Coordinates of C-alpha atoms and ligand atoms in Angstrom, one line a residue:
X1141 CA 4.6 12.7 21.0
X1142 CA 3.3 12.1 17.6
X1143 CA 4.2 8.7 16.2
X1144 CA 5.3 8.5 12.1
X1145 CA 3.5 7.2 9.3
X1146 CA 5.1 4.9 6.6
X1147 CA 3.1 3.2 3.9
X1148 CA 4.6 0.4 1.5
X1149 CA 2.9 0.9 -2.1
X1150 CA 3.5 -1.2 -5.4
X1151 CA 2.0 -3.3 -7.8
X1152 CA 1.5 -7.2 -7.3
X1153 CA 5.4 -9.1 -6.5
X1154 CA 7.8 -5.8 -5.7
X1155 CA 7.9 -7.3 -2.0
X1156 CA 5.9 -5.0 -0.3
X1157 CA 5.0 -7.2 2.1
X1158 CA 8.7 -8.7 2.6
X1159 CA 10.1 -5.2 2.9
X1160 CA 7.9 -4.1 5.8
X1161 CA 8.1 -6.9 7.5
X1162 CA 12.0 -6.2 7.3
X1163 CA 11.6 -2.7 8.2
X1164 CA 9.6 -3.4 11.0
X1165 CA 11.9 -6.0 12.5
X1166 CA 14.9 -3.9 12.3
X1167 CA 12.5 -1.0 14.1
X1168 CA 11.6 -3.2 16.9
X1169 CA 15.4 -4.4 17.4
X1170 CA 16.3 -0.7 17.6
X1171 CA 13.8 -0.1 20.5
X1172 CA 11.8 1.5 18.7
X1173 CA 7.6 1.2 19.5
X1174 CA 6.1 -0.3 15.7
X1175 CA 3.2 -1.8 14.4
X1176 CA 2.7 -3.6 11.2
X1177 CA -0.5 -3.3 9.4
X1178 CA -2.3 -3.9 6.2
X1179 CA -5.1 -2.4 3.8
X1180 CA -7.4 -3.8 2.8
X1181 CA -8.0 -5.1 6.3
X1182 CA -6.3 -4.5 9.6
X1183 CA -9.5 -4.5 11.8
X1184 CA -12.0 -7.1 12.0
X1185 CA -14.4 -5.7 10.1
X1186 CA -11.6 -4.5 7.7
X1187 CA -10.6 -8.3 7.1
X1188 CA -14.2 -9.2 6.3
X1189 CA -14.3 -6.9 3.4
X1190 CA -10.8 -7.8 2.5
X1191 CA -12.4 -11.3 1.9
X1192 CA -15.1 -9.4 -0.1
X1193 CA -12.6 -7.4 -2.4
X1194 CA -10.3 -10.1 -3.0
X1195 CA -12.5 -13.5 -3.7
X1196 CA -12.4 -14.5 -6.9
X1197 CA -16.3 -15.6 -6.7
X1198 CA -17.0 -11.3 -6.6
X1199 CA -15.8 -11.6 -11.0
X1200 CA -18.9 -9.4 -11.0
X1201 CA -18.2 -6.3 -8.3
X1202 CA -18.6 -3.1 -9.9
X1203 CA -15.7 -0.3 -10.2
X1204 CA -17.6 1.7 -7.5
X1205 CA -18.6 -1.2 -5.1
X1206 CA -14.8 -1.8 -5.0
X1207 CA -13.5 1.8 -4.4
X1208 CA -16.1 2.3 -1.3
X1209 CA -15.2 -1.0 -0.3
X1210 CA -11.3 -0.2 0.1
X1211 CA -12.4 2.9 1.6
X1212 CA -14.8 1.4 3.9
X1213 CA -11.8 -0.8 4.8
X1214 CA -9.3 2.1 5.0
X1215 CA -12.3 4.3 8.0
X1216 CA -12.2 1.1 10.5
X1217 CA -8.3 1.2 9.8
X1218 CA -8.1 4.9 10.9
X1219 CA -9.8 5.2 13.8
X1220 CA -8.7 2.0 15.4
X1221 CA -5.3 1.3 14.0
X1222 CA -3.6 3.9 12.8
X1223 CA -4.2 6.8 14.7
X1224 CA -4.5 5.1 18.1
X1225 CA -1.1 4.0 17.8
X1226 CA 0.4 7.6 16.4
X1227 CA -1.7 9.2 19.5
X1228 CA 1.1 7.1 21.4
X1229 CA 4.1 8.1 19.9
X1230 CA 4.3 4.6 17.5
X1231 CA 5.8 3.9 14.2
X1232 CA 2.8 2.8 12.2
X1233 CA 4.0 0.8 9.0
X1234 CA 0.9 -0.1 6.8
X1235 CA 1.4 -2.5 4.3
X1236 CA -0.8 -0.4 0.9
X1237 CA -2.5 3.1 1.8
X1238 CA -4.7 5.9 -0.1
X1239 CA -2.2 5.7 -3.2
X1240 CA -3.3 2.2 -3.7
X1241 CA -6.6 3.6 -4.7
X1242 CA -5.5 6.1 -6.6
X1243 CA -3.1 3.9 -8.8
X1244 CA -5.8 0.4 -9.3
X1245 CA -9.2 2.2 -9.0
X1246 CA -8.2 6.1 -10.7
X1247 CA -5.3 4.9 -13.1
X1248 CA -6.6 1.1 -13.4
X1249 CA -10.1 0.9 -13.3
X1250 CA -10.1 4.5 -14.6
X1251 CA -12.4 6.1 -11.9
X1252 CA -12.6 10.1 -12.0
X1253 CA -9.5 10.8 -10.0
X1254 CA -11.4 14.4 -8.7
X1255 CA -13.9 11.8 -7.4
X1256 CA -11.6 9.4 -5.8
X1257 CA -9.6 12.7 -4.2
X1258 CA -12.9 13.8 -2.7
X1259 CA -13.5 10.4 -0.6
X1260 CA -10.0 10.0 0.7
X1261 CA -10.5 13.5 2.1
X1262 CA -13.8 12.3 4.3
X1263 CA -12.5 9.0 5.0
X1264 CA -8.8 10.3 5.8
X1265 CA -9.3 13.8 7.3
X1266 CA -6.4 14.7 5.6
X1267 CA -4.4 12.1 7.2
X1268 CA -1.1 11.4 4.9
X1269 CA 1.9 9.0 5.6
X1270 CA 4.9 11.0 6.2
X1271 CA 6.8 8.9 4.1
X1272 CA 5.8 6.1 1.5
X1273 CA 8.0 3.4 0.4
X1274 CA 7.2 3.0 -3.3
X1275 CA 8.3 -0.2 -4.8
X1276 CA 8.8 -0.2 -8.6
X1277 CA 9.1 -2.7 -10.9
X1278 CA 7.2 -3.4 -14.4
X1279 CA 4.6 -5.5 -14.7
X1280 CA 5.2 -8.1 -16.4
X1281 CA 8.4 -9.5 -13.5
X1282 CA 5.9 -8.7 -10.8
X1283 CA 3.1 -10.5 -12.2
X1284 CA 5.6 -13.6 -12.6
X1285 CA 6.7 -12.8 -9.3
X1286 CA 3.5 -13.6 -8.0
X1287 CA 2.5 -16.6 -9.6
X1288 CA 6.0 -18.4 -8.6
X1289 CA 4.6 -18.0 -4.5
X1290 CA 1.2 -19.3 -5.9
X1291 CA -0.8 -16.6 -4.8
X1292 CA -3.8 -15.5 -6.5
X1293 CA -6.6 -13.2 -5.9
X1294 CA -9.9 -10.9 -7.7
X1295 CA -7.0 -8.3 -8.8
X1296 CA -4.6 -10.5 -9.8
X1297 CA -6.7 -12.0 -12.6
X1298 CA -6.7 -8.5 -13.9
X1299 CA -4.5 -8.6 -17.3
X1300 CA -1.4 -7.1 -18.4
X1301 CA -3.0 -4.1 -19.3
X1302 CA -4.3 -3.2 -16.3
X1303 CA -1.2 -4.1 -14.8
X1304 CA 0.5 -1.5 -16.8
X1305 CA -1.9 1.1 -16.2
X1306 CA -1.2 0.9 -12.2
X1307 CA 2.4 0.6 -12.9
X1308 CA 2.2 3.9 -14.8
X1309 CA -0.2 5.2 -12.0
X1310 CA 2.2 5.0 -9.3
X1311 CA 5.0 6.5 -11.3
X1312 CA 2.3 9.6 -11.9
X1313 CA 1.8 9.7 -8.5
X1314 CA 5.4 9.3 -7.4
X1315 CA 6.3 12.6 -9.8
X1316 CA 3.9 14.3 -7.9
X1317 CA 5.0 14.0 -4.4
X1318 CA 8.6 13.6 -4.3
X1319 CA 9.0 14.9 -0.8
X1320 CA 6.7 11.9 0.8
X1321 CA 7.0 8.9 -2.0
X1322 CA 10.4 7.9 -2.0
X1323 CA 10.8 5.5 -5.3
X1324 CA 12.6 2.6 -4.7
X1325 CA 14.2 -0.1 -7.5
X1326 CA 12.3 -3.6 -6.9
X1327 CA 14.4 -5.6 -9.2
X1328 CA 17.5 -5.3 -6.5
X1329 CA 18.1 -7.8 -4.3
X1330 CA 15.8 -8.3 -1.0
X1331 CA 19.5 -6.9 1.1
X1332 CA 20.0 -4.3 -0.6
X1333 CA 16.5 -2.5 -1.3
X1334 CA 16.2 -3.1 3.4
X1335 CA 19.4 -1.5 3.4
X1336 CA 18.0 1.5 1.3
X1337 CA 14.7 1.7 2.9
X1338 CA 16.4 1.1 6.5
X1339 CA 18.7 4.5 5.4
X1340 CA 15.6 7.1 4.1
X1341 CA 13.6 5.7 7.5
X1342 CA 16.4 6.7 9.6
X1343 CA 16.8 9.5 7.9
X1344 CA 13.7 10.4 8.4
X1345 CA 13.8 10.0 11.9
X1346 CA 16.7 12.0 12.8
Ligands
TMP1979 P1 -2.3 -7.3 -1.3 O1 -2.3 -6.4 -0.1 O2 -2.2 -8.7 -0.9 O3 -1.4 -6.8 -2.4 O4 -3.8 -7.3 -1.9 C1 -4.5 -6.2 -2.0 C2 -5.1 -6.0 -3.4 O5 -6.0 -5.0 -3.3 C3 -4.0 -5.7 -4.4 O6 -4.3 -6.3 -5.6 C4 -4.2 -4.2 -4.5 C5 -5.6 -3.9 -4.3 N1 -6.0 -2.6 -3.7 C6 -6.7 -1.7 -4.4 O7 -7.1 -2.0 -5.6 N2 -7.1 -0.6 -3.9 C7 -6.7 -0.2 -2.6 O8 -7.1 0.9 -2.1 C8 -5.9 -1.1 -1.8 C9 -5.5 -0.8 -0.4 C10 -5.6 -2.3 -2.4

């Protein structure tokens, strides 16, 4: 049996990282086989270069260093997480996937988006999520978000702008795929937005 696919995307504070965690608890109650997972990291060697990426000492990492780095991260994911655990039937959530570096590296740091296309075809081997979770909300009330749980990182310290440019990113990319990328309000309450990702997952499945 092949297992499904589901990736959380969004800017910094939509609850990404709530909302799976819901989603996965509600799986597991159901009887369902789940793993929870994260990019960058989810390996060992994925979580070194998590610590890479995100430290705030690395101010001075290039554009390109950073978008071989996630995808460095996102190989080790692959072939040890992810498609392990669909080989056994699973439901693989994964907290941030390939649109992650489409929206901060392509949209936000402006990398050539033809260029950023042609790695996530080596490093993916066409591998897709079969549904993605996309968690908007505008930048400025995620940004605030973030800074109320004290949690800061090398992206983070990226301004408004940039903010704004992965904001509008993800919406591109949303347009694009409206089969897979199911958009999803972040300014509801934490019930209600479970209750609507808990319906298209089921959905989904049946
Ligand atoms: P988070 O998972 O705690 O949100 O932190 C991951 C950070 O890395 C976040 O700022 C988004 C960023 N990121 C990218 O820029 N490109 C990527 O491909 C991924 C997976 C994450």
């Amino acid at each position: 049996m092949k297992g499904i696919f589901i990736s959380f995307e969004g800017i910094e504070g939509t609850g990404k990282t709530v909302q799976s965690k819901l989603l996965y608890q509600y799986l597991i109650k159901k009887g369902y086989g789940v793993i929870l997972t994260e990019e960058p990291g989810g390996t060992r060697i994925g979580l070194k270069i998590r610590e890479l990426l995100l430290s705030i000492e690395n101010k001075d990492m290039t554009s390109i260093t950073e978008l071989l780095l996630y995808n460095a991260s996102r190989a080790q994911h692959i072939k040890e997480v992810i498609l392990p655990a669909m080989k056994k039937g699973a439901i693989v959530i994964t907290d941030r996937f390939t649109d992650s570096t489409v929206a901060y590296q392509g949209y936000g740091r402006g990398i050539d988006l033809n260029l950023i296309d042609s790695i996530e075809k080596t490093v993916t081997n066409g591998l897709k999520p079969d549904i993605t979770i996309m968690l908007d909300l505008d930048a400025e009330t995620g940004l605030k978000r973030n800074k109320g749980i004290n949690k800061i990182d090398r992206l983070e310290l990226e301004d408004i702008k940039f903010h704004k440019l992965v904001r509008n990113g993800y919406l591109e990319i949303a347009a694009k795929e409206p089969q897979r990328i199911k958009l999803t309000d972040a300014s509801e309450d934490i019930e209600e937005i479970h209750r609507k990702i808990v319906n298209i997952v089921i959905d989904y499945i049946n």
